[in-house]
Amino acid sequence: MNFEEKLQQYAKLVARCGVNVEPGQDVVLRCPVVCQDFARMIVKELYEAGAREVIVHWNDDQIARMRYDYAPMEVFEDFPQWRVDSLLMYAKKDAAFISITGTDPEAFKGVSPEKMTAAGRASDKANKEFYDMMLCSQFKWNVSAVPSEAWAKKVFPDVPVEEAVKKLWEAIFNTLRIGEGDAVERWLEHGRILNEKCRMLNAYQFDSLHYKNSIGTDFTVGLVKNHRWEGGSDTAANGIKYFANMPTEEVFTMPDRMRADGKLVSALPLCYEGNLIKNFELTFENGKVVDFKAEEGSDVLERMLNMDEGAAYLGEAALVPCTSPVAQQNILFYNTLFDENASCHFALGACYPTNLLGGADLSDDELKARGGNISMNHVDFMVGTKDLSVTGKTADGREVQIFKDGVWAI
Ligand code: ZN
Ligand code: ZN
């Protein structure tokens, strides 16, 4: 398959599997201006699959950066209602949402942290209804990635920029199983395998998981009662399946907000708001991060943990074998969409309500009472190594090895 054919397969994958667009449905596409060529291909695929209207919201890293550098603080404390409506109105009409990421991982390096925090808070607060709907799969959504020059150069700093972009495209195609046969069919089969892992884990209903490896992770996390493992495709409120992330290699569930103890050591750097946090470790007591250390980006980590009350508690526990196609690329993508699919991870911040049986119908307070975590943040960080073992413990004390040497043991 040549490059153009692979690209075409990718656009088809996003439209047909990612949001699985239905005839007559509206789709909102959010995309950086540097990805205009691929955006056009997706839009065409969407219309050909029967979309009623595709609404495109363009964004640009450099302009966003200028706004942070020049605009006064008050600009970031306010989030206008029309921008909320530009998403919420379509969400309520059962539109599907596609976000293309591909931005420079260090686009916002050095920006005033006060402005970034204010902007994040204002946006999260104003868009709460939209994000709540999203977390509960009220509508279909998908995040996919396209290489920008800045991103490619960050991943492959030692080669000329055109070559870096090409290499990043190929890496992305590999992670998406594009290159042989029909990508849509291969992707659906992959989704079925992940669904099967979830079915097995759900049957065990583990009370807690214990993580251990040679770089210092020794950690026990409780899982909420009636938790659900999810992975592969999601099912939206209208009953239609979709893939929220592409690639996806994880199965994930809801940790108990109040039951996490021990130490987690990072296996990969974390990119948060355009800043890198490297070689860090987190110590938990009764669910909360009570101590942390980072070789680089300690101040960013501290800001992240203090974003709000829930930001220092876990909201997601995810299992990914270290042999996944993403891990096999052997590169740091500096993009959570990829890096989280190379390694077992946790997320600090908001839980996914759908990881609890009936969770989507609960209020924030009810969710919290059941062990779910509420936060404006949701930040994945990687802990999976080639020697990681994960052992599950059932409510009656039975121990089952789930991961051994970084891969599935069940
Ligand atoms: Zn995850
Ligand atoms: Zn996550």
PDB file of N, CA and C and ligand atoms in Angstrom, residues 245 250 252 316 318 340-341 345 347 352 378 380, ligand 1:
ATOM      1  N   ASN A 245     -10.917   6.702  21.007  1.00  0.00           N
ATOM      2  CA  ASN A 245      -9.517   6.986  20.721  1.00  0.00           C
ATOM      3  C   ASN A 245      -8.999   6.086  19.613  1.00  0.00           C
ATOM      4  N   GLU A 250      -5.931  -0.100  25.233  1.00  0.00           N
ATOM      5  CA  GLU A 250      -6.122  -0.237  26.677  1.00  0.00           C
ATOM      6  C   GLU A 250      -7.465  -0.872  27.025  1.00  0.00           C
ATOM      7  N   PHE A 252      -9.708  -0.398  30.621  1.00  0.00           N
ATOM      8  CA  PHE A 252      -9.583   0.500  31.774  1.00  0.00           C
ATOM      9  C   PHE A 252     -10.819   0.441  32.652  1.00  0.00           C
ATOM     10  N   GLU A 316      -8.733   6.639  36.835  1.00  0.00           N
ATOM     11  CA  GLU A 316      -8.695   5.585  35.814  1.00  0.00           C
ATOM     12  C   GLU A 316      -7.515   4.663  36.075  1.00  0.00           C
ATOM     13  N   ALA A 318      -5.644   1.594  33.865  1.00  0.00           N
ATOM     14  CA  ALA A 318      -5.689   1.001  32.523  1.00  0.00           C
ATOM     15  C   ALA A 318      -4.553   0.005  32.316  1.00  0.00           C
ATOM     16  N   GLU A 340      -0.119   6.624  25.980  1.00  0.00           N
ATOM     17  CA  GLU A 340      -0.910   5.859  26.941  1.00  0.00           C
ATOM     18  C   GLU A 340      -1.221   4.454  26.411  1.00  0.00           C
ATOM     19  N   ASN A 341      -1.080   4.287  25.104  1.00  0.00           N
ATOM     20  CA  ASN A 341      -1.346   2.975  24.516  1.00  0.00           C
ATOM     21  C   ASN A 341      -0.092   2.140  24.331  1.00  0.00           C
ATOM     22  N   HIS A 345      -1.232   2.341  32.533  1.00  0.00           N
ATOM     23  CA  HIS A 345      -1.248   3.698  33.075  1.00  0.00           C
ATOM     24  C   HIS A 345      -2.391   3.914  34.055  1.00  0.00           C
ATOM     25  N   ALA A 347      -4.864   7.445  35.507  1.00  0.00           N
ATOM     26  CA  ALA A 347      -5.120   8.866  35.297  1.00  0.00           C
ATOM     27  C   ALA A 347      -5.409   9.510  36.633  1.00  0.00           C
ATOM     28  N   TYR A 352     -14.276   7.965  34.607  1.00  0.00           N
ATOM     29  CA  TYR A 352     -15.295   7.791  33.573  1.00  0.00           C
ATOM     30  C   TYR A 352     -16.510   7.132  34.234  1.00  0.00           C
ATOM     31  N   HIS A 378      -8.089  15.324  33.826  1.00  0.00           N
ATOM     32  CA  HIS A 378      -7.977  13.879  33.619  1.00  0.00           C
ATOM     33  C   HIS A 378      -6.647  13.701  32.897  1.00  0.00           C
ATOM     34  N   ASP A 380      -3.483  11.189  32.065  1.00  0.00           N
ATOM     35  CA  ASP A 380      -2.910   9.841  32.063  1.00  0.00           C
ATOM     36  C   ASP A 380      -1.408   9.907  32.274  1.00  0.00           C
TER      37      ASP A 380
HETATM   38 ZN    ZN B   1      -6.441   5.423  29.449  1.00  0.00          ZN
END
